[in-house]
Each structure stands twice: as C-alpha cells, then as structure tokens.
PDB file of C-alpha atoms and ligand atoms in Angstrom:
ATOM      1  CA  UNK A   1     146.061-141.386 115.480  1.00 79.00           C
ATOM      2  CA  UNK A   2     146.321-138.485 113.915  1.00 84.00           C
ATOM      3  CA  UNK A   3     144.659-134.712 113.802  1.00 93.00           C
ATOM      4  CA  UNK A   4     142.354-135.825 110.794  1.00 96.00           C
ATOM      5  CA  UNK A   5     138.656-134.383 111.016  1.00 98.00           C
ATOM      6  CA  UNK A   6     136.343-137.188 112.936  1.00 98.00           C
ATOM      7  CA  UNK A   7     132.929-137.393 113.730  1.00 98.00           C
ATOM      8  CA  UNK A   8     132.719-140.145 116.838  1.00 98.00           C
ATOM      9  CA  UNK A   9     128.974-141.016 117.231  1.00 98.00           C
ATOM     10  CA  UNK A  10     128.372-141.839 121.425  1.00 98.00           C
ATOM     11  CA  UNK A  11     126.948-144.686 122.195  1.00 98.00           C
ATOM     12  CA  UNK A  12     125.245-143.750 125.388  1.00 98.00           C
ATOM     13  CA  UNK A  13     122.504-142.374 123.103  1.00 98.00           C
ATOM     14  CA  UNK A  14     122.455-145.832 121.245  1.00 98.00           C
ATOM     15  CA  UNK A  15     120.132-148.607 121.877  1.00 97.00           C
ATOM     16  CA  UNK A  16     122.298-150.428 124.499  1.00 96.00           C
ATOM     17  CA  UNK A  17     120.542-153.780 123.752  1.00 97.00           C
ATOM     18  CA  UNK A  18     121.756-153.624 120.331  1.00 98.00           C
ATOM     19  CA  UNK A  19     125.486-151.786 120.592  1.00 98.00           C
ATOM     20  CA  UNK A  20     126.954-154.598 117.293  1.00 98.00           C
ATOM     21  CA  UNK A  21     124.026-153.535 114.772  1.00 98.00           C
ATOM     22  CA  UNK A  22     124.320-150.021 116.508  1.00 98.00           C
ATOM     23  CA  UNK A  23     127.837-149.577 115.761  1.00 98.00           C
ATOM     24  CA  UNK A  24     127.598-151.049 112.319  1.00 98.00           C
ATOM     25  CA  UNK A  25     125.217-148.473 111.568  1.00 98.00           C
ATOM     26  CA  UNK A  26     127.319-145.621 111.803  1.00 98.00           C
ATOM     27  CA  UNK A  27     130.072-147.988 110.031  1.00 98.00           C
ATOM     28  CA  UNK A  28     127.856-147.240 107.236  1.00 98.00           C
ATOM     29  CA  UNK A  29     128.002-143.545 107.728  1.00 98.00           C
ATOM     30  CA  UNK A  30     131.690-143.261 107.887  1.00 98.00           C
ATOM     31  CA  UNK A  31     132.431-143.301 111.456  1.00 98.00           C
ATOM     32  CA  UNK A  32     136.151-144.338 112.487  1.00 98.00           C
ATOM     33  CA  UNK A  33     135.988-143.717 116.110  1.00 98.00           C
ATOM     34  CA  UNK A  34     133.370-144.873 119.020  1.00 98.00           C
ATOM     35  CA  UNK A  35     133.112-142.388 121.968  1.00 98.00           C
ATOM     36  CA  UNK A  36     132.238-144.483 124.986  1.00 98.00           C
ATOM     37  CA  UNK A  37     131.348-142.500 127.887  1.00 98.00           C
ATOM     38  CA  UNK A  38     131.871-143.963 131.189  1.00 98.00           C
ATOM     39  CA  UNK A  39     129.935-142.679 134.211  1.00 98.00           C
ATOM     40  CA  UNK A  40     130.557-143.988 137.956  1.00 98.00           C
ATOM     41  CA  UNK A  41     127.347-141.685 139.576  1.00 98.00           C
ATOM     42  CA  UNK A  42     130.305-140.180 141.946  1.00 98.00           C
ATOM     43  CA  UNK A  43     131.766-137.424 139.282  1.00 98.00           C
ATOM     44  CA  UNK A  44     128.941-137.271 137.375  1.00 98.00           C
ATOM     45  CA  UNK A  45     124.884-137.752 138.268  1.00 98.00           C
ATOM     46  CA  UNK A  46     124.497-140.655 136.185  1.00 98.00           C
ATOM     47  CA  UNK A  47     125.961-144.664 135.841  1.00 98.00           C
ATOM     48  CA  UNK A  48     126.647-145.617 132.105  1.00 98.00           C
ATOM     49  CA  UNK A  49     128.794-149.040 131.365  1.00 97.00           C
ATOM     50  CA  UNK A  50     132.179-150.680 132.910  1.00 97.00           C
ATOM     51  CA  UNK A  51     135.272-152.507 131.553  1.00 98.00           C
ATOM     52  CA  UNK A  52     133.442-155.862 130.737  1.00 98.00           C
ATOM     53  CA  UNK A  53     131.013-153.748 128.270  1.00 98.00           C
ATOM     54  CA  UNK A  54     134.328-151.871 126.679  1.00 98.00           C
ATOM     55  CA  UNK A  55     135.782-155.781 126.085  1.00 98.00           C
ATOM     56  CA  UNK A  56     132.883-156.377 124.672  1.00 98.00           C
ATOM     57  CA  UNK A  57     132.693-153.509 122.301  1.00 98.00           C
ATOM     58  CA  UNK A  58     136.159-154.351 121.269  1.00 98.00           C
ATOM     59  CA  UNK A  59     134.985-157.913 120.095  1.00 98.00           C
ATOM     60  CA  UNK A  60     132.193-156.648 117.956  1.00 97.00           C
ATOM     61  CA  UNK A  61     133.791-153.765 116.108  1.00 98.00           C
ATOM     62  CA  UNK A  62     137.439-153.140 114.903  1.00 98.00           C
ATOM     63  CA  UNK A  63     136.328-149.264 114.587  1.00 98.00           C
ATOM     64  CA  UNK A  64     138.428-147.216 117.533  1.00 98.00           C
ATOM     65  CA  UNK A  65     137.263-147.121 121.099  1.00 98.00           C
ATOM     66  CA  UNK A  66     137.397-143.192 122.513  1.00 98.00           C
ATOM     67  CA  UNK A  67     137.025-144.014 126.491  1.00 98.00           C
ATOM     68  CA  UNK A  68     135.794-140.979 128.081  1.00 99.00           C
ATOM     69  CA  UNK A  69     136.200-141.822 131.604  1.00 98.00           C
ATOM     70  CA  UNK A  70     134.118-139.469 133.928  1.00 99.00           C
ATOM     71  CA  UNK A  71     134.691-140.995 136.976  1.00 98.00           C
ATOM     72  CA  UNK A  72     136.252-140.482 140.402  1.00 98.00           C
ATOM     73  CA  UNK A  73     140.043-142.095 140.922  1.00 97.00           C
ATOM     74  CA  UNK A  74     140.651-142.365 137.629  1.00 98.00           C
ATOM     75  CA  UNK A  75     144.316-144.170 138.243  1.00 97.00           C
ATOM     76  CA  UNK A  76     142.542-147.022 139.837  1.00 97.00           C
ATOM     77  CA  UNK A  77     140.579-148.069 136.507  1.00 98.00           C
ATOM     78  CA  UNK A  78     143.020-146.974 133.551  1.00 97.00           C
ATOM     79  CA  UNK A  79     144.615-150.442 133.505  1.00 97.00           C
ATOM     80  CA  UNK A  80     141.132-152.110 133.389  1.00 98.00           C
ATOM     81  CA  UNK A  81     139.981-150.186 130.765  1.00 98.00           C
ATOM     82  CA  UNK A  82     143.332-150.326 128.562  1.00 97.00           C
ATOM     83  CA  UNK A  83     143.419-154.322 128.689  1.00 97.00           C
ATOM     84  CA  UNK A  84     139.914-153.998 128.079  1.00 98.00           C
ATOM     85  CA  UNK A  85     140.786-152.802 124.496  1.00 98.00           C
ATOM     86  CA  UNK A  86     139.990-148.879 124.405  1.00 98.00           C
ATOM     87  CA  UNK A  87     142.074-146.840 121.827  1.00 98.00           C
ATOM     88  CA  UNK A  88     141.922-143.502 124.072  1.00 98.00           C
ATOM     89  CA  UNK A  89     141.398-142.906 127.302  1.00 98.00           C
ATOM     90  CA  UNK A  90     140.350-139.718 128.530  1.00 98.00           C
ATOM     91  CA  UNK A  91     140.331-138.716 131.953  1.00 98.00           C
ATOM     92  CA  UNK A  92     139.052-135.754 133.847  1.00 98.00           C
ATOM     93  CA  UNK A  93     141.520-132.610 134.977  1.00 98.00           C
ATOM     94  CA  UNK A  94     138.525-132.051 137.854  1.00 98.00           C
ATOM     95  CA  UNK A  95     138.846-136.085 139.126  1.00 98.00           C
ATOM     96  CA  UNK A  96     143.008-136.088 139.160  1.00 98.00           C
ATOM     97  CA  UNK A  97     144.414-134.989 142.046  1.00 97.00           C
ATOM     98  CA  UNK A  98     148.491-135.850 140.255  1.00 98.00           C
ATOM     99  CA  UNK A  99     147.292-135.151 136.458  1.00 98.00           C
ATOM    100  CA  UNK A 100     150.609-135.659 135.491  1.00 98.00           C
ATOM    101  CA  UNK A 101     150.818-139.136 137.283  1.00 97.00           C
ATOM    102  CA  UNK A 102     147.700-140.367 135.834  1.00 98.00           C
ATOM    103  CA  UNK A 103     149.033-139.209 131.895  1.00 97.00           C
ATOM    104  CA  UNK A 104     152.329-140.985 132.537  1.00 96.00           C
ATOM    105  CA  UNK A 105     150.352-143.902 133.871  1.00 93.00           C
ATOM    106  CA  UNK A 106     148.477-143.649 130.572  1.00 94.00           C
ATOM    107  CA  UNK A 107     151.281-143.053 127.996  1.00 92.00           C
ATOM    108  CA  UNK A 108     153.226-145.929 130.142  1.00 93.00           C
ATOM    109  CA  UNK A 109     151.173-148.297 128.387  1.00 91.00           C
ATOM    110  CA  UNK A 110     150.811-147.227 124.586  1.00 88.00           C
ATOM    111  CA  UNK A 111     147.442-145.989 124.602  1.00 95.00           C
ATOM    112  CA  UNK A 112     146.626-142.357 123.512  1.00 97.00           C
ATOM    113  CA  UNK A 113     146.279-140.160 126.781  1.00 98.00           C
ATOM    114  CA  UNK A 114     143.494-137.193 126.376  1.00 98.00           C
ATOM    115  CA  UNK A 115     142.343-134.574 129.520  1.00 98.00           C
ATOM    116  CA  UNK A 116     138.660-133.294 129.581  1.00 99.00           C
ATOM    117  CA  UNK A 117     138.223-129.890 131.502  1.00 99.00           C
ATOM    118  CA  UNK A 118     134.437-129.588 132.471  1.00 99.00           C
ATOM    119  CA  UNK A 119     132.369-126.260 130.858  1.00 98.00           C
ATOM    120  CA  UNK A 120     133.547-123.957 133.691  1.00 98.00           C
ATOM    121  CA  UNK A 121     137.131-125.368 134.206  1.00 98.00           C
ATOM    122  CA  UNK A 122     139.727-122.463 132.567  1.00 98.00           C
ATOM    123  CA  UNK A 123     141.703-123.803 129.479  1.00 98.00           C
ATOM    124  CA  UNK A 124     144.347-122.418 131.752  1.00 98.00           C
ATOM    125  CA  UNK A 125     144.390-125.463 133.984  1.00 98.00           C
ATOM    126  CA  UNK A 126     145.779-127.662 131.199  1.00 98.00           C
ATOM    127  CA  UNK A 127     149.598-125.225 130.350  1.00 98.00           C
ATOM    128  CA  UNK A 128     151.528-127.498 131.926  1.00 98.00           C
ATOM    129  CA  UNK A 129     150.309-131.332 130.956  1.00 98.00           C
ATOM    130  CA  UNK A 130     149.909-129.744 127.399  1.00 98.00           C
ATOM    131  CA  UNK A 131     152.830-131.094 125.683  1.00 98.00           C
ATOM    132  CA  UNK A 132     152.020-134.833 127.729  1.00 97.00           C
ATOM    133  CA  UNK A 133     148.684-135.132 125.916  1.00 98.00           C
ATOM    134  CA  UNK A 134     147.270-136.532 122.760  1.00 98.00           C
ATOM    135  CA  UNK A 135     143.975-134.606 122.823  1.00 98.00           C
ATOM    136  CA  UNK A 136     142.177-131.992 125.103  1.00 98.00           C
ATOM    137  CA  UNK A 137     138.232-132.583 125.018  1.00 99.00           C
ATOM    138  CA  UNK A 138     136.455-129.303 125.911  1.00 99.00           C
ATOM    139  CA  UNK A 139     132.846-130.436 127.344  1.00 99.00           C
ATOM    140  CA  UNK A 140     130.410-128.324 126.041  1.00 99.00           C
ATOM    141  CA  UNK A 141     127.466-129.984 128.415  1.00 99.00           C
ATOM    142  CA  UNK A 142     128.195-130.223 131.568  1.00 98.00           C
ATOM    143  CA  UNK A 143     128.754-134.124 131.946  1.00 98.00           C
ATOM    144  CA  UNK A 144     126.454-136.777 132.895  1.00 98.00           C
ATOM    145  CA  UNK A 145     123.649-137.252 130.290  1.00 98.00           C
ATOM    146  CA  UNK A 146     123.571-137.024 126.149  1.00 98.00           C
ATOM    147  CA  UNK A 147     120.557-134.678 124.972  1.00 98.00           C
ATOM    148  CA  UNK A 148     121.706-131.563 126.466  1.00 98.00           C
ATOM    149  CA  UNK A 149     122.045-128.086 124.860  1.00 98.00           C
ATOM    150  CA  UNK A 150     125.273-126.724 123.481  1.00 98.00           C
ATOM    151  CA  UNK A 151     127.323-124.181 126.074  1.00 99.00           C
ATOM    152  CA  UNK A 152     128.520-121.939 123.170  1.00 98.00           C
ATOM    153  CA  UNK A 153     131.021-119.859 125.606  1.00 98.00           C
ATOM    154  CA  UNK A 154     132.749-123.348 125.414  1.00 99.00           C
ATOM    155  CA  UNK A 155     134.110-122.240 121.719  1.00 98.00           C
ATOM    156  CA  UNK A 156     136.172-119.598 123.150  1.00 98.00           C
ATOM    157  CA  UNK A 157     137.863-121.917 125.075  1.00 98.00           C
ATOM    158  CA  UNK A 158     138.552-123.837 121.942  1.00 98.00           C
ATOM    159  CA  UNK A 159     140.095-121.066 120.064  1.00 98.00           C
ATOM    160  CA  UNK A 160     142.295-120.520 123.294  1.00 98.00           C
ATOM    161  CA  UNK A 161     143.486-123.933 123.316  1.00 98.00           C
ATOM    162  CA  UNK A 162     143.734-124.038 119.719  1.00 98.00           C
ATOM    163  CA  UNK A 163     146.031-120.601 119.566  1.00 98.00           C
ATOM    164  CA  UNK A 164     148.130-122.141 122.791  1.00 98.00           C
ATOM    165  CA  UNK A 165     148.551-125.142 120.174  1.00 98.00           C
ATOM    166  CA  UNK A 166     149.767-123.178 117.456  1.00 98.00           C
ATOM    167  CA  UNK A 167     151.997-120.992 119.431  1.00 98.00           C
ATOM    168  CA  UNK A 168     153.510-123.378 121.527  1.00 98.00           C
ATOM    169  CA  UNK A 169     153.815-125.943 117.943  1.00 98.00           C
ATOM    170  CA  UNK A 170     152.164-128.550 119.891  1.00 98.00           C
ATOM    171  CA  UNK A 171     150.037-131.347 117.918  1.00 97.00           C
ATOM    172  CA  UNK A 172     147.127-132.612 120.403  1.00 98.00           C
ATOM    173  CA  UNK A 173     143.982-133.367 118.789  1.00 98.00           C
ATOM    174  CA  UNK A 174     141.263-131.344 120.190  1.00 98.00           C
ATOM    175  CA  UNK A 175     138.018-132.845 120.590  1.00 99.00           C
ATOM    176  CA  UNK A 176     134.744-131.405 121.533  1.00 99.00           C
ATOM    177  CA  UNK A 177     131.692-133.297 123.707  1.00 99.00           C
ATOM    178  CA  UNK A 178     128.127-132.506 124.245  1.00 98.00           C
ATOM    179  CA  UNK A 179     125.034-130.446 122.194  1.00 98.00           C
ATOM    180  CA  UNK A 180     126.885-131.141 119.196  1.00 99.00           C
ATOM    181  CA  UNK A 181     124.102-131.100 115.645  1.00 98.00           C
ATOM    182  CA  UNK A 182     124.841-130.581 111.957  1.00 98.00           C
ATOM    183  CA  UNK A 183     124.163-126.872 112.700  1.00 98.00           C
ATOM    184  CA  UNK A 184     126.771-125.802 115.068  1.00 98.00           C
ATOM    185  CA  UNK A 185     129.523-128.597 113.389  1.00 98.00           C
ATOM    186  CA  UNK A 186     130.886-125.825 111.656  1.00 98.00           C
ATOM    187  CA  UNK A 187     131.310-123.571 114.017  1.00 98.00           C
ATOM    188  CA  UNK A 188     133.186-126.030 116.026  1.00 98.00           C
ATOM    189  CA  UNK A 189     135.851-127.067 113.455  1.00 98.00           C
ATOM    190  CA  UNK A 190     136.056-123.483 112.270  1.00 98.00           C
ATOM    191  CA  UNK A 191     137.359-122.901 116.194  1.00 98.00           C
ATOM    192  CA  UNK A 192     139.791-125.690 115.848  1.00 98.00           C
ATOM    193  CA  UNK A 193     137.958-128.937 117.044  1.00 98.00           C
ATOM    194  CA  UNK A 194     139.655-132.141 115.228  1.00 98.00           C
ATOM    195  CA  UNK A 195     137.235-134.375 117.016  1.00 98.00           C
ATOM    196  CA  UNK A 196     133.155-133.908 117.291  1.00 99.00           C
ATOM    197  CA  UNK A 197     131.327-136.132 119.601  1.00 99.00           C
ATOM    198  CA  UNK A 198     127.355-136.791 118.545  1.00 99.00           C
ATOM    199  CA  UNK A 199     125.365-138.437 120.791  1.00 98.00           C
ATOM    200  CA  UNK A 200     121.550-137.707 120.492  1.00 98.00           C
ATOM    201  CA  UNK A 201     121.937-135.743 117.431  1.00 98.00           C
ATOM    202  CA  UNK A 202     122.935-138.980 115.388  1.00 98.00           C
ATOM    203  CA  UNK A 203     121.018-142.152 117.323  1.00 98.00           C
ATOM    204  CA  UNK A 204     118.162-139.578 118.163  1.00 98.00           C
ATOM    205  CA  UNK A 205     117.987-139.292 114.131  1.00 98.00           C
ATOM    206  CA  UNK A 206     115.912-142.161 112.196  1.00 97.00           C
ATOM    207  CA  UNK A 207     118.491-142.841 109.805  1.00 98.00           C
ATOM    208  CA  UNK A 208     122.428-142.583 112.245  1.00 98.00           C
ATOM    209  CA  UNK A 209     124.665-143.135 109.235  1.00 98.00           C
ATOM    210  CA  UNK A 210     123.145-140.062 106.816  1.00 98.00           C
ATOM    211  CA  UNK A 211     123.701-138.018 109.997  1.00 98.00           C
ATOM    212  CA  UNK A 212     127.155-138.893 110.684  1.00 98.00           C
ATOM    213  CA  UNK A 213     127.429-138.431 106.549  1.00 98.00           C
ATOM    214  CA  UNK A 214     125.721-135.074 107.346  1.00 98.00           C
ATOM    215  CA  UNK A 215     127.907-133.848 109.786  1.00 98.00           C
ATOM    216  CA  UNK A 216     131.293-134.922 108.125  1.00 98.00           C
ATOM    217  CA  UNK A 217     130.327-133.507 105.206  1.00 98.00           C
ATOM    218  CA  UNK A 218     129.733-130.036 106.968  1.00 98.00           C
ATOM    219  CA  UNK A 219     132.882-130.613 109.640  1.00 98.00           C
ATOM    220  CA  UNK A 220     134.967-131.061 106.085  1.00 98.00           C
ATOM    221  CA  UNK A 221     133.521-127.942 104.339  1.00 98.00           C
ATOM    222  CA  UNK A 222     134.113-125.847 107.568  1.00 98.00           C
ATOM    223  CA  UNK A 223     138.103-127.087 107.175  1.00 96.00           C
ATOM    224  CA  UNK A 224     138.447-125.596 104.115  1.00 95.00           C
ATOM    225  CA  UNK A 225     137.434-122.208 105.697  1.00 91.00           C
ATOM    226  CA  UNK A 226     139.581-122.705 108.830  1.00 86.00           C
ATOM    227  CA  UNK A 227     142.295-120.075 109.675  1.00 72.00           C
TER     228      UNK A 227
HETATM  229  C1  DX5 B   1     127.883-136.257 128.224  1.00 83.76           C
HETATM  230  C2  DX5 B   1     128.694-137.273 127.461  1.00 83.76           C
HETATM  231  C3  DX5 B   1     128.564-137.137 125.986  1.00 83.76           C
HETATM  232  C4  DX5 B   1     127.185-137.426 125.464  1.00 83.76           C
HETATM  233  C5  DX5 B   1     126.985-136.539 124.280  1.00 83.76           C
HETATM  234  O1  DX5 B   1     128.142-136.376 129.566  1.00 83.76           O
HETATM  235  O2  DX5 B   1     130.075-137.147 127.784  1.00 83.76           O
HETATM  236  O3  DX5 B   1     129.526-137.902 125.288  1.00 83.76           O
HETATM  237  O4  DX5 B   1     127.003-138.754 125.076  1.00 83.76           O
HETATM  238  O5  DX5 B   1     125.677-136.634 123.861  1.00 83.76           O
HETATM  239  P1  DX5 B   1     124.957-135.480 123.048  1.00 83.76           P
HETATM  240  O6  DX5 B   1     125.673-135.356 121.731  1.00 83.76           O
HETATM  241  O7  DX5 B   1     123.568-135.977 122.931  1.00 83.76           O
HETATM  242  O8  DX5 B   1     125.068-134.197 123.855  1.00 83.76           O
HETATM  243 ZN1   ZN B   2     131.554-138.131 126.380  1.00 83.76          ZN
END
C-alpha cells in the first residue's frame, strides 16, 4: 500500500446490523480502505467487535481492512486478527510493553504494521520503531468512542512526524483518527496526513458516499497546496 491520499470511513459509526450494504455504500463514494476499530473495554472505555466480525468483513467486501487494535496485550491477538483477513494492523505504543517485538511479530507475517500514539503521547516516543513501521496514526480523540471533537494541538504532532519523515527519508504513511469533517480535511493533509479516518462525520451524514466524495475531493485539493 502505498502513501496515496485515502479517506477510510469507520465502521463503528455504521449501522452494525447492516456492515455489507454499509460498506457498499461508501464503495459508492470512493472508499478503498475500511478502518475497523477494535475496543477490549481494558485500554479504552468502550467494547466494539472481535476477530470473527473482522472474518466476516473480509467475506463481504474485497475493499482493505485498516485494524485499529486498541486493546491491552496486543501480541496475544495479532495472529487472530491477521488470519482473520485485516490488511493493517495497528497497535497502540501506550498497550506494548516490547514495541519492537510486537512490529516484528507483525511484519513476520506480511501484513502492514502501523503504531498509534494516543493525543498526549509525544511523537518522540515513536524515533526508534520509525523506520520498522508502515504508518503512524496520530489520534486526535482520545480513543474509545466515534463522535468526539477534533484535538487540534494533535496537528503539530503531525507536522513533527511528517518533518522526522522527510529528514530521516523515511516513507510511512501517516494516518490521522478521530473529529475528522470536510472542514478540518484540509488542514490535516496540508500537515502531512496520507490517511483520514471518518467515522460520524460520514455514517452520521444522510447520504455516506457524497461525504466520503466530499472529503476526498477537499483532502485532494489540499495536496496540491502541500509543502
Ligand atoms: C475512536 C476511534 C475512531 C472513531 C472515529 O476511538 O478510533 O476510529 O471511529 O470516529 P469519528 O470520526 O466520529 O471521530
Ligand atoms: Zn480508530
């Protein structure tokens, strides 16, 4: 996968009853990639879906499957959630005690290895596993529930991650998670986010596939203007 401009629509704001004909939905909009939170009500207040529901998921789309795990012991559910089908598997720096164990555990098996630092986590953390991992998510909620307002201190950290990038002439994707809407897209990519997660702003919308439209279309335009 490569650094190309994505909206991922999240399908924790979907209507779970309904995840085929709410996937295909976004289809329509142009969505390539499915951000699939999982939450284990340990590392985060709230308990979202497993490894069956990611199988699942797998059978009823052939769009890509973004796993954002946030859950405690990470290393003891990767394989689950690989064989399960997901595309990328994101863990969190704040639930690995051996980071570097859990991305080689990752990497081991083909599938795209991303790290998520929390709102209040320094980009600083990361300097080390950088050159290990295929994308850095920067929350921008903290995690646990879709709906919430955008942190905006959380772009800074994206333009330090993004400069640490260019210096260091690394290539991970970074993607962003949390308040995201069609008026602070911009703003993102113009930071250096590759990847946008919408949750509420496109399944909370009457019509999810003009959104996603909506918010490529502005994520593009920003590119052009992007230093
Ligand atoms: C928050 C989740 C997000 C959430 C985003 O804990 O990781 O992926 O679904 O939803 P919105 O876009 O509504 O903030
Ligand atoms: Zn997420």
């Amino acid at each position: 996968m490569s650094r190309q401009i994505e909206i991922l629509p999240s399908i924790l704001s979907a209507d779970m009853a309904r995840f085929g004909e709410e996937i295909e939905r976004v289809k329509q909009g142009g969505a390539r990639v499915i951000h699939v939170d999982v939450m284990d009500g340990h590392f985060v207040p709230n308990i979202s879906i497993g490894p069956p529901v990611v199988k699942s998921l797998r059978r009823a789309t052939d769009l890509l499957l973004d796993v954002h795990l946030m859950i405690e012991n990470p290393d003891l559910y990767i394989p689950e959630f690989i064989a399960a089908g997901a595309d990328v598997v994101t863990v969190h720096q704040e639930a690995c005690r051996h980071l570097d164990r859990t991305i080689s555990l990752m990497r081991a098996s083909g599938t795209e290895a991303g790290v998520a630092i929390n709102p209040a986590t320094p980009v600083e953390t990361l300097s080390e596993i950088l050159p290990l991992v295929d994308m850095v998510l920067i929350m921008s909620v903290n995690p646990g529930f879709g709906g919430q307002k955008f942190i905006p201190y959380t772009l800074d950290k994206v333009r330090q991650l993004d400069r640490k990038r260019q210096e260091r002439g690394l290539d991970f994707r970074i993607e962003i998670d949390g308040g995201l809407t069609p008026d602070n897209v911009a703003d993102a990519i113009r930071a250096g986010v590759d990847w946008v997660v919408a949750g509420n702003s496109v399944y909370g919308s009457p019509d999810p596939a003009s959104r996603v439209q909506l918010m490529s279309r502005l994520a593009q335009e920003a590119m052009l203007t992007r230093a």
